[in-house]
XYZ file of C-alpha atoms in Angstrom:
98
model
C -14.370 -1.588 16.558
C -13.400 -0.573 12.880
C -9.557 0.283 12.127
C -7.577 1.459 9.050
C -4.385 1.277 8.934
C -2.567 4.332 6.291
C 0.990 4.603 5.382
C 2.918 6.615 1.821
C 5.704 4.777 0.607
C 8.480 5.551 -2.029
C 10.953 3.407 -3.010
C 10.576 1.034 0.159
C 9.403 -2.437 -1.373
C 10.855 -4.242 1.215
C 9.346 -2.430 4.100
C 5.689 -2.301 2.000
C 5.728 -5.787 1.716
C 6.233 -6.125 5.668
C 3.969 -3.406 6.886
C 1.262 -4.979 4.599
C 1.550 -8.811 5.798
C 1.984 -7.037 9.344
C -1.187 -4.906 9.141
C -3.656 -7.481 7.121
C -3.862 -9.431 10.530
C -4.979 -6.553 12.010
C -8.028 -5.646 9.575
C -10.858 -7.511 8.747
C -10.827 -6.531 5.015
C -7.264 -5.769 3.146
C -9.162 -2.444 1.447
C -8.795 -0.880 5.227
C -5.260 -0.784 4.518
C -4.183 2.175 2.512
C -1.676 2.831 0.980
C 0.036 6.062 -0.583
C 2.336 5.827 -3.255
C 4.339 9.202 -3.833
C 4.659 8.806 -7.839
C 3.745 5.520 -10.000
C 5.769 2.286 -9.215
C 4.485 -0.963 -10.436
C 5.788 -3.356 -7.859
C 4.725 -1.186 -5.131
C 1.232 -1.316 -6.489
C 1.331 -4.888 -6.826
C 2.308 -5.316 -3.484
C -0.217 -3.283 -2.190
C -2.722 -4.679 -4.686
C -5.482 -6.086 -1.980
C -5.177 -2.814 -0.107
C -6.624 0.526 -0.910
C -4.064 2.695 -2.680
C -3.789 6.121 -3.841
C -0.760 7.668 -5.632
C 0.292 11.338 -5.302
C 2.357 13.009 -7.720
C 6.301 12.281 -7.379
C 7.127 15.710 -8.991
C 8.494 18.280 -6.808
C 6.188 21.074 -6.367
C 7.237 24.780 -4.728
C 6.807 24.732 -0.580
C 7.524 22.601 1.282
C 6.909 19.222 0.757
C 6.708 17.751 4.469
C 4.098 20.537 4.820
C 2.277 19.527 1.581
C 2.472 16.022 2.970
C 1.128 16.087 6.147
C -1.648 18.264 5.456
C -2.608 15.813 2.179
C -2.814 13.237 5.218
C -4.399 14.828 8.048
C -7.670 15.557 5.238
C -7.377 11.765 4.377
C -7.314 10.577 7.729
C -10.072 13.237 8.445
C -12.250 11.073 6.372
C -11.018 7.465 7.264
C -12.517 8.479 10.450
C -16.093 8.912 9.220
C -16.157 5.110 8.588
C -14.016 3.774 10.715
C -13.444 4.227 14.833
C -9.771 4.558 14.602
C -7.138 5.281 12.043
C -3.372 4.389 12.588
C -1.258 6.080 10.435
C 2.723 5.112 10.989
C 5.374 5.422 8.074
C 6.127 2.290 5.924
C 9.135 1.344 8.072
C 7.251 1.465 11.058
C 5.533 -1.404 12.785
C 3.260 -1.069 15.248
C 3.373 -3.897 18.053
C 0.945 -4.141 20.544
């Protein structure tokens, strides 16, 4: 069975750091880890450096951003799934324990 794992993070290097090193064990390659970064940071990306990682613009745009954001998301795990046979996506602070 293939699994991703997805998460977007802002400003939560502490709780990257631990949902990476929680979610590599889970994945047989770090690249099925991904990782959006709402605007550039450069110790976010280094943390996240093994995994794949896509950053969104950090400006704030009219409408609603939760709106913007989970539709951005939805399309992206949309096409996780055409290579892999699940796709858990779970905010940075969230761990998932099985």
């Amino acid at each position: 069975m293939s699994i991703a794992f997805l998460t977007m993070c802002r400003n939560d290097l502490i709780w990257l750091k631990k949902w990476v090193d929680h979610n590599r064990s889970n994945v047989e390659d770090s690249k099925d880890l991904h990782v959006i970064l709402h605007g550039p940071d450069t110790v976010a990306s280094e943390i996240a450096a093994e995994c794949s990682t896509m950053v969104v613009p950090a400006k704030e745009l009219p409408g609603s951003f939760e709106r913007r954001r989970n539709r951005m998301i939805r399309h992206y795990i949309a096409g996780l799934l055409e290579y892999h046979d699940v796709v858990v996506f779970n905010d940075v602070d969230e761990l998932l324990c099985v």
